[in-house]
Amino acid sequence: MTPTAVTDAIADAVDESRLVTTAMELVAIPSFTGSEQRCAEYLVDVLAGLGLEADLQQIETGRANAVGRLRGTGAGPTLMFNGHLDTSYSGREPWLDAPGFKPDPILRDGAILGLGIMNMKGSVACYVEAVRALLDAGVELAGDVIVAGVAGEIEKAEWGEYVGAEFRGYGVGTKHLVSQGVTADACVLGEPTEERIVLGHFGTIWGRISTSGPFMHTAFVPGRLDDNSIMAMRQVLDDVAAFVPVWEERAAYQGVSGALNIAAVNGGFAWRASRSPHRTDVFIDMRVPPTMEMSEAEAAFADLVDSMATKYPSAGITSEVYVSVPGAQIGERHQIIAAIDSGHLAAFGQPAERAHVRWGSDASTLSRHGIPSVNYGPISGALPGPEGESVPGSSLVRIATSYAVAAAEYCGVNQT
């Protein structure tokens, strides 16, 4: 077949009905971080049913990756489609009661609503449909295509009393994947990029800053309120807030400012308000551009803490960095970018826009293992928003078409 004929055959083979069905079946399997195994088992069964070499990679009890490989002739590069199976929420949060935050998929006005459809089970369904389209179109690839559904990508980390599988995210599944020998020459991650090619994203540092004070009964507080660790934290918060615009400017990348979020505060005992807390903690998230060494960002955090410790010697300030994940970027001229451009043009009729974003992905892990990675996925609904997660079926169809054409372009097509 000519390249045009291959593209046409692939586009004709993409089936919206079965794509939507796969996406909704994935959403219907609850897979909160730490409980991804059932979803991985489903994906292995689907991939095996297509004739792929499919395996379940056990990570720990209740957690697994799904891996499928469509073998080529061995004459081309290997492309991985990688998507996380864990969802950002459990579906049981009382403050998230919209249908898009539940593992009960709904098809409404051409869009799928449900927990994980946006982040990122819709894209995993697109991977499956892309492989189906290649097979149905009779396209034999020169290189392999790997479909990986992984556990533990969501930005979560163990700290203090928050220990357990549900807190082990930030690339746990993909780290296991590559450590077990599943690698590729390039990878596409279908995070919800609004149908843009994301050439780079930020990394992150999570840090704790603490103040201390006397553990004291309320009866003895008069005259000593300023010794309270919560009161001391007011000064710390003011200084952190003043540092935010400084960091936003310093950490700017490709026209996108840096970011620093005051994410959590912990201090005192609600069940024993008769005592002043011995310690109060604030937790911050600093977004780090991929062009900055993580050591530089950690030094900036340390300098901030040191300056406050000098200014407020009686506050007993301590700190730690408990998450450090680098950003990732890929060159505009990489072969996988050209392949996606071909797929996007075939599916959308126009070139793909580029973007650089502050959120992160498993590209951080993959790129550090020598696998060039790019984020490229469907349009998403607002998150959080009044309806929760949603993705138009039409966007899934176009993205699946683009994935399949990009795979043919990147891996090569056997013409014999």
Short mmCIF file of C-alpha atoms in Angstrom, two decimals:
data_model
loop_
_atom_site.label_atom_id
_atom_site.label_comp_id
_atom_site.label_asym_id
_atom_site.label_seq_id
_atom_site.Cartn_x
_atom_site.Cartn_y
_atom_site.Cartn_z
CA MET A 1 0.00 0.00 0.00
CA THR A 2 1.09 3.56 -0.61
CA PRO A 3 1.49 5.83 2.44
CA THR A 4 -1.79 7.53 1.55
CA ALA A 5 -3.53 4.19 1.22
CA VAL A 6 -2.16 3.07 4.59
CA THR A 7 -3.41 6.24 6.27
CA ASP A 8 -6.84 5.93 4.66
CA ALA A 9 -7.15 2.29 5.63
CA ILE A 10 -6.23 3.06 9.25
CA ALA A 11 -8.67 5.97 9.49
CA ASP A 12 -11.48 3.82 8.05
CA ALA A 13 -10.74 1.05 10.57
CA VAL A 14 -11.18 3.19 13.69
CA ASP A 15 -14.53 2.27 15.20
CA GLU A 16 -16.11 4.84 17.51
CA SER A 17 -18.60 2.43 19.04
CA ARG A 18 -16.05 -0.10 20.22
CA LEU A 19 -13.69 2.68 21.31
CA VAL A 20 -16.39 4.21 23.50
CA THR A 21 -17.26 0.77 24.86
CA THR A 22 -13.64 0.09 25.84
CA ALA A 23 -13.33 3.51 27.49
CA MET A 24 -16.51 3.04 29.50
CA GLU A 25 -15.51 -0.46 30.57
CA LEU A 26 -12.20 0.89 31.85
CA VAL A 27 -13.95 3.66 33.79
CA ALA A 28 -16.36 1.13 35.32
CA ILE A 29 -13.47 -0.65 37.05
CA PRO A 30 -12.50 1.33 40.18
CA SER A 31 -8.72 1.77 40.24
CA PHE A 32 -7.79 4.33 42.86
CA THR A 33 -4.05 4.52 43.48
CA GLY A 34 -3.05 1.31 45.25
CA SER A 35 -5.89 -0.77 43.76
CA GLU A 36 -5.10 -0.95 40.05
CA GLN A 37 -4.89 -4.72 39.58
CA ARG A 38 -8.44 -5.42 38.38
CA CYS A 39 -8.12 -2.74 35.74
CA ALA A 40 -4.75 -4.11 34.65
CA GLU A 41 -6.21 -7.62 34.41
CA TYR A 42 -9.00 -6.31 32.20
CA LEU A 43 -6.50 -4.60 29.89
CA VAL A 44 -4.33 -7.72 29.64
CA ASP A 45 -7.38 -9.74 28.60
CA VAL A 46 -8.30 -7.16 25.95
CA LEU A 47 -4.78 -7.03 24.52
CA ALA A 48 -4.42 -10.80 24.54
CA GLY A 49 -7.74 -11.04 22.72
CA LEU A 50 -6.27 -8.95 19.93
CA GLY A 51 -3.40 -11.40 19.56
CA LEU A 52 -0.76 -9.33 21.32
CA GLU A 53 1.82 -10.82 23.65
CA ALA A 54 0.19 -9.72 26.89
CA ASP A 55 1.44 -9.99 30.44
CA LEU A 56 0.50 -8.83 33.93
CA GLN A 57 3.41 -7.31 35.84
CA GLN A 58 2.82 -7.74 39.55
CA ILE A 59 4.12 -4.78 41.58
CA GLU A 60 2.70 -5.54 45.03
CA THR A 61 -0.53 -6.94 46.44
CA GLY A 62 -3.44 -5.41 44.55
CA ARG A 63 -1.21 -3.54 42.11
CA ALA A 64 -0.06 -4.50 38.64
CA ASN A 65 0.90 -3.17 35.22
CA ALA A 66 -0.64 -4.44 32.00
CA VAL A 67 1.77 -4.86 29.07
CA GLY A 68 0.94 -5.84 25.50
CA ARG A 69 3.31 -6.05 22.56
CA LEU A 70 2.33 -6.05 18.89
CA ARG A 71 5.32 -7.60 17.18
CA GLY A 72 6.67 -6.06 14.01
CA THR A 73 9.10 -7.66 11.61
CA GLY A 74 12.06 -6.46 13.64
CA ALA A 75 13.19 -3.95 11.05
CA GLY A 76 11.98 -0.78 12.76
CA PRO A 77 12.04 1.09 16.08
CA THR A 78 9.79 0.24 19.01
CA LEU A 79 7.07 2.68 20.10
CA MET A 80 5.44 2.58 23.52
CA PHE A 81 2.01 3.95 24.37
CA ASN A 82 2.00 4.42 28.14
CA GLY A 83 -1.01 5.32 30.25
CA HIS A 84 -1.71 5.18 33.97
CA LEU A 85 -4.64 3.20 35.29
CA ASP A 86 -4.85 4.83 38.71
CA THR A 87 -7.37 7.60 39.19
CA SER A 88 -6.89 10.90 40.97
CA TYR A 89 -9.80 10.23 43.31
CA SER A 90 -11.55 7.23 44.82
CA GLY A 91 -15.08 8.19 43.84
CA ARG A 92 -16.06 8.34 47.51
CA GLU A 93 -15.04 11.93 48.27
CA PRO A 94 -18.15 13.70 49.64
CA TRP A 95 -17.08 17.03 48.12
CA LEU A 96 -16.84 15.48 44.64
CA ASP A 97 -20.36 14.22 44.01
CA ALA A 98 -20.71 14.99 40.28
CA PRO A 99 -21.04 12.07 37.83
CA GLY A 100 -17.61 12.74 36.36
CA PHE A 101 -16.05 11.87 39.72
CA LYS A 102 -17.62 8.42 39.96
CA PRO A 103 -16.54 5.07 38.43
CA ASP A 104 -19.98 4.80 36.80
CA PRO A 105 -19.57 5.94 33.18
CA ILE A 106 -22.29 7.94 31.50
CA LEU A 107 -22.59 8.74 27.78
CA ARG A 108 -24.20 12.15 27.45
CA ASP A 109 -24.42 14.37 24.37
CA GLY A 110 -21.57 12.55 22.69
CA ALA A 111 -19.23 12.82 25.72
CA ILE A 112 -18.19 10.20 28.26
CA LEU A 113 -18.38 11.24 31.90
CA GLY A 114 -16.74 9.22 34.63
CA LEU A 115 -13.82 8.96 37.03
CA GLY A 116 -10.58 8.51 35.11
CA ILE A 117 -11.94 9.07 31.62
CA MET A 118 -9.87 12.23 31.30
CA ASN A 119 -6.89 11.21 33.43
CA MET A 120 -6.37 8.96 31.56
CA LYS A 121 -8.46 5.90 30.74
CA GLY A 122 -9.83 7.54 27.61
CA SER A 123 -6.34 7.58 26.13
CA VAL A 124 -5.71 3.97 27.19
CA ALA A 125 -8.83 3.06 25.23
CA CYS A 126 -7.39 5.01 22.29
CA TYR A 127 -4.22 2.91 22.45
CA VAL A 128 -6.32 -0.24 22.21
CA GLU A 129 -8.36 1.13 19.32
CA ALA A 130 -5.21 2.25 17.50
CA VAL A 131 -3.87 -1.31 17.65
CA ARG A 132 -7.23 -2.69 16.52
CA ALA A 133 -7.26 -0.27 13.59
CA LEU A 134 -3.75 -1.30 12.53
CA LEU A 135 -4.75 -4.96 12.65
CA ASP A 136 -8.08 -4.46 10.89
CA ALA A 137 -6.41 -2.38 8.19
CA GLY A 138 -3.95 -5.19 7.55
CA VAL A 139 -0.96 -2.96 8.34
CA GLU A 140 2.16 -4.92 9.22
CA LEU A 141 4.66 -2.82 11.12
CA ALA A 142 8.43 -3.02 10.88
CA GLY A 143 8.86 -2.12 14.56
CA ASP A 144 7.00 -3.21 17.68
CA VAL A 145 4.19 -1.33 19.40
CA ILE A 146 3.92 -1.67 23.18
CA VAL A 147 0.77 -0.77 25.08
CA ALA A 148 1.46 -0.27 28.80
CA GLY A 149 -1.23 0.39 31.38
CA VAL A 150 0.63 1.28 34.56
CA ALA A 151 -0.10 1.72 38.24
CA GLY A 152 0.84 4.59 40.49
CA GLU A 153 1.44 7.61 38.29
CA ILE A 154 -0.75 10.12 40.12
CA GLU A 155 1.12 12.80 42.12
CA LYS A 156 1.01 11.19 45.56
CA ALA A 157 3.73 10.35 48.07
CA GLU A 158 4.07 8.74 51.47
CA TRP A 159 4.81 11.06 54.38
CA GLY A 160 4.46 10.73 58.13
CA GLU A 161 1.33 8.80 58.99
CA TYR A 162 0.26 8.67 55.36
CA VAL A 163 1.77 5.29 54.55
CA GLY A 164 0.46 2.59 52.24
CA ALA A 165 -0.08 1.66 48.61
CA GLU A 166 -2.68 4.40 48.14
CA PHE A 167 0.05 6.98 48.73
CA ARG A 168 2.69 5.38 46.49
CA GLY A 169 2.37 7.23 43.20
CA TYR A 170 4.68 9.46 41.21
CA GLY A 171 5.82 6.83 38.70
CA VAL A 172 5.81 3.63 40.76
CA GLY A 173 4.33 1.58 37.91
CA THR A 174 6.52 2.95 35.15
CA LYS A 175 9.65 2.58 37.28
CA HIS A 176 8.72 -1.08 37.71
CA LEU A 177 7.95 -1.37 34.00
CA VAL A 178 11.35 -0.25 32.80
CA SER A 179 13.21 -2.07 35.57
CA GLN A 180 11.66 -5.27 34.24
CA GLY A 181 13.02 -4.65 30.76
CA VAL A 182 10.02 -3.07 29.02
CA THR A 183 11.64 -0.25 27.09
CA ALA A 184 11.20 1.44 23.73
CA ASP A 185 12.86 3.85 21.35
CA ALA A 186 10.17 6.46 22.05
CA CYS A 187 7.00 6.80 24.09
CA VAL A 188 3.69 8.61 23.74
CA LEU A 189 1.75 9.40 26.90
CA GLY A 190 -1.89 10.30 26.33
CA GLU A 191 -2.32 12.75 29.18
CA PRO A 192 -5.16 15.21 28.47
CA THR A 193 -3.24 17.81 26.46
CA GLU A 194 -6.21 19.36 24.67
CA GLU A 195 -5.03 17.66 21.45
CA ARG A 196 -1.71 19.53 21.59
CA ILE A 197 1.80 18.12 21.51
CA VAL A 198 3.35 18.88 24.92
CA LEU A 199 7.08 19.15 24.30
CA GLY A 200 8.00 19.73 27.92
CA HIS A 201 6.62 19.76 31.44
CA PHE A 202 7.79 20.85 34.85
CA GLY A 203 9.07 18.68 37.64
CA THR A 204 8.34 19.25 41.30
CA ILE A 205 9.73 19.49 44.80
CA TRP A 206 7.50 18.92 47.80
CA GLY A 207 8.87 20.46 50.96
CA ARG A 208 7.90 20.69 54.62
CA ILE A 209 8.63 23.74 56.77
CA SER A 210 7.89 23.51 60.49
CA THR A 211 7.76 25.84 63.46
CA SER A 212 7.92 24.73 67.08
CA GLY A 213 6.72 26.00 70.44
CA PRO A 214 5.86 24.85 73.94
CA PHE A 215 3.28 22.11 74.43
CA MET A 216 1.24 24.14 76.91
CA HIS A 217 -2.14 24.03 78.64
CA THR A 218 -4.54 26.85 77.79
CA ALA A 219 -4.56 27.91 81.45
CA PHE A 220 -0.98 29.09 81.05
CA VAL A 221 -1.30 30.73 77.62
CA PRO A 222 -2.02 34.34 78.69
CA GLY A 223 1.01 36.44 77.93
CA ARG A 224 2.64 33.69 75.89
CA LEU A 225 0.48 33.53 72.75
CA ASP A 226 3.42 34.56 70.55
CA ASP A 227 5.24 31.36 71.62
CA ASN A 228 2.52 29.27 69.96
CA SER A 229 3.90 27.36 66.92
CA ILE A 230 0.77 28.27 64.93
CA MET A 231 1.38 31.96 65.57
CA ALA A 232 5.00 31.54 64.47
CA MET A 233 3.76 29.89 61.30
CA ARG A 234 1.98 33.14 60.35
CA GLN A 235 5.38 34.73 59.73
CA VAL A 236 6.56 31.74 57.73
CA LEU A 237 3.47 31.83 55.55
CA ASP A 238 3.95 35.53 54.86
CA ASP A 239 7.55 34.92 53.77
CA VAL A 240 6.60 31.94 51.60
CA ALA A 241 3.86 34.02 49.95
CA ALA A 242 6.38 36.78 49.26
CA PHE A 243 8.70 34.20 47.68
CA VAL A 244 6.03 32.95 45.25
CA PRO A 245 6.41 35.69 42.58
CA VAL A 246 10.20 35.43 42.90
CA TRP A 247 10.04 31.73 42.14
CA GLU A 248 7.49 32.18 39.36
CA GLU A 249 9.95 34.42 37.55
CA ARG A 250 13.06 32.38 38.31
CA ALA A 251 11.47 29.08 37.24
CA ALA A 252 9.93 30.35 33.99
CA TYR A 253 10.20 27.95 31.05
CA GLN A 254 9.21 28.42 27.41
CA GLY A 255 6.93 31.34 28.22
CA VAL A 256 5.28 29.55 31.16
CA SER A 257 5.95 30.95 34.63
CA GLY A 258 7.04 28.75 37.48
CA ALA A 259 4.63 27.94 40.28
CA LEU A 260 4.68 27.48 44.03
CA ASN A 261 1.64 26.26 45.93
CA ILE A 262 0.99 26.36 49.68
CA ALA A 263 -0.63 22.95 49.73
CA ALA A 264 -1.33 21.94 53.33
CA VAL A 265 -1.04 23.09 56.93
CA ASN A 266 -0.95 20.76 59.91
CA GLY A 267 -0.78 21.75 63.56
CA GLY A 268 -2.41 21.04 66.86
CA PHE A 269 -4.95 18.49 68.06
CA ALA A 270 -8.61 19.11 67.31
CA TRP A 271 -9.54 16.55 69.94
CA ARG A 272 -7.46 18.36 72.56
CA ALA A 273 -7.88 22.08 72.06
CA SER A 274 -6.74 22.61 75.63
CA ARG A 275 -3.15 22.37 74.44
CA SER A 276 -0.94 24.55 72.25
CA PRO A 277 0.77 22.43 69.55
CA HIS A 278 4.44 21.61 69.90
CA ARG A 279 4.83 21.81 66.10
CA THR A 280 3.04 23.24 63.08
CA ASP A 281 3.85 22.22 59.51
CA VAL A 282 3.27 23.83 56.16
CA PHE A 283 3.75 21.85 52.95
CA ILE A 284 4.63 23.46 49.63
CA ASP A 285 4.83 22.31 46.02
CA MET A 286 7.49 24.02 43.88
CA ARG A 287 7.26 23.40 40.14
CA VAL A 288 10.71 23.04 38.58
CA PRO A 289 11.41 23.54 34.85
CA PRO A 290 13.18 20.67 33.05
CA THR A 291 16.03 23.04 32.21
CA MET A 292 16.85 23.51 35.91
CA GLU A 293 18.86 20.99 37.92
CA MET A 294 16.88 19.65 40.84
CA SER A 295 19.81 20.51 43.10
CA GLU A 296 19.34 24.17 42.19
CA ALA A 297 15.67 24.06 43.13
CA GLU A 298 16.44 22.26 46.39
CA ALA A 299 19.06 24.92 47.16
CA ALA A 300 16.47 27.65 46.55
CA PHE A 301 14.14 25.95 49.03
CA ALA A 302 16.99 25.64 51.55
CA ASP A 303 17.89 29.31 51.14
CA LEU A 304 14.28 30.29 51.78
CA VAL A 305 14.19 28.22 54.96
CA ASP A 306 17.58 29.50 56.14
CA SER A 307 16.49 33.11 55.67
CA MET A 308 13.41 32.54 57.83
CA ALA A 309 15.36 30.67 60.49
CA THR A 310 17.69 33.68 60.75
CA LYS A 311 14.81 36.17 60.92
CA TYR A 312 12.76 34.17 63.43
CA PRO A 313 15.27 32.39 65.70
CA SER A 314 12.68 31.65 68.39
CA ALA A 315 10.38 29.83 65.92
CA GLY A 316 12.49 26.65 65.91
CA ILE A 317 12.20 26.28 62.14
CA THR A 318 13.05 22.91 60.55
CA SER A 319 12.44 21.57 57.06
CA GLU A 320 12.78 18.68 54.64
CA VAL A 321 12.33 17.86 50.95
CA TYR A 322 10.28 14.67 50.70
CA VAL A 323 9.51 14.56 46.96
CA SER A 324 11.89 15.43 44.15
CA VAL A 325 10.77 14.59 40.61
CA PRO A 326 12.51 16.16 37.60
CA GLY A 327 10.69 17.58 34.61
CA ALA A 328 10.94 16.25 31.07
CA GLN A 329 11.23 17.60 27.57
CA ILE A 330 11.74 16.34 24.03
CA GLY A 331 13.23 18.02 21.00
CA GLU A 332 10.95 19.43 18.34
CA ARG A 333 12.87 17.55 15.65
CA HIS A 334 12.63 14.10 17.22
CA GLN A 335 11.25 11.45 14.88
CA ILE A 336 8.27 10.72 17.13
CA ILE A 337 7.17 14.37 16.90
CA ALA A 338 7.21 14.15 13.10
CA ALA A 339 5.20 10.93 13.31
CA ILE A 340 2.58 12.52 15.56
CA ASP A 341 2.38 15.47 13.19
CA SER A 342 1.55 13.04 10.38
CA GLY A 343 -1.08 11.35 12.52
CA HIS A 344 -2.58 14.62 13.66
CA LEU A 345 -2.79 15.94 10.13
CA ALA A 346 -4.56 12.76 9.02
CA ALA A 347 -7.03 12.90 11.91
CA PHE A 348 -7.62 16.64 12.25
CA GLY A 349 -6.71 18.06 8.85
CA GLN A 350 -4.30 20.57 10.34
CA PRO A 351 -0.97 20.59 12.19
CA ALA A 352 -0.88 20.00 15.95
CA GLU A 353 -0.25 22.93 18.25
CA ARG A 354 2.65 22.82 20.71
CA ALA A 355 2.57 23.44 24.44
CA HIS A 356 4.69 23.43 27.60
CA VAL A 357 2.89 22.78 30.88
CA ARG A 358 3.38 22.88 34.65
CA TRP A 359 1.84 19.49 35.39
CA GLY A 360 3.95 16.34 35.32
CA SER A 361 3.76 12.83 33.87
CA ASP A 362 5.64 9.55 33.66
CA ALA A 363 7.78 11.18 30.99
CA SER A 364 9.95 12.13 33.98
CA THR A 365 10.72 8.47 34.65
CA LEU A 366 10.90 7.36 31.03
CA SER A 367 13.21 10.12 29.86
CA ARG A 368 15.58 9.42 32.77
CA HIS A 369 15.79 5.84 31.49
CA GLY A 370 16.76 7.04 28.02
CA ILE A 371 13.31 6.80 26.45
CA PRO A 372 12.35 10.05 24.67
CA SER A 373 8.74 10.76 25.65
CA VAL A 374 6.02 13.17 24.61
CA ASN A 375 2.56 13.92 26.01
CA TYR A 376 -0.25 14.06 23.48
CA GLY A 377 -3.88 13.29 24.23
CA PRO A 378 -7.53 14.25 23.89
CA ILE A 379 -9.63 17.24 24.86
CA SER A 380 -10.82 17.09 28.45
CA GLY A 381 -13.62 18.48 30.51
CA ALA A 382 -12.89 20.77 33.44
CA LEU A 383 -11.25 19.14 36.46
CA PRO A 384 -12.44 19.86 38.99
CA GLY A 385 -15.65 21.24 37.58
CA PRO A 386 -19.39 21.01 37.96
CA GLU A 387 -19.59 17.71 36.06
CA GLY A 388 -16.19 16.21 36.88
CA GLU A 389 -14.13 14.37 34.27
CA SER A 390 -15.42 14.14 30.72
CA VAL A 391 -14.06 13.60 27.23
CA PRO A 392 -15.93 14.01 23.92
CA GLY A 393 -16.14 10.77 21.97
CA SER A 394 -15.20 12.65 18.81
CA SER A 395 -11.88 13.68 20.38
CA LEU A 396 -11.14 10.07 21.33
CA VAL A 397 -11.80 8.95 17.75
CA ARG A 398 -9.46 11.56 16.29
CA ILE A 399 -6.73 10.86 18.83
CA ALA A 400 -6.98 7.08 18.28
CA THR A 401 -6.68 7.68 14.53
CA SER A 402 -3.67 9.91 15.09
CA TYR A 403 -2.03 7.32 17.35
CA ALA A 404 -2.44 4.56 14.77
CA VAL A 405 -1.10 6.66 11.90
CA ALA A 406 1.78 7.88 14.07
CA ALA A 407 2.66 4.27 14.95
CA ALA A 408 2.76 3.34 11.27
CA GLU A 409 4.88 6.39 10.50
CA TYR A 410 7.31 5.87 13.39
CA CYS A 411 7.64 2.07 13.38
CA GLY A 412 7.55 1.79 9.60
CA VAL A 413 5.27 -0.36 7.45
CA ASN A 414 6.38 -3.63 5.95
CA GLN A 415 5.73 -3.36 2.21
CA THR A 416 6.57 -6.98 1.33
#
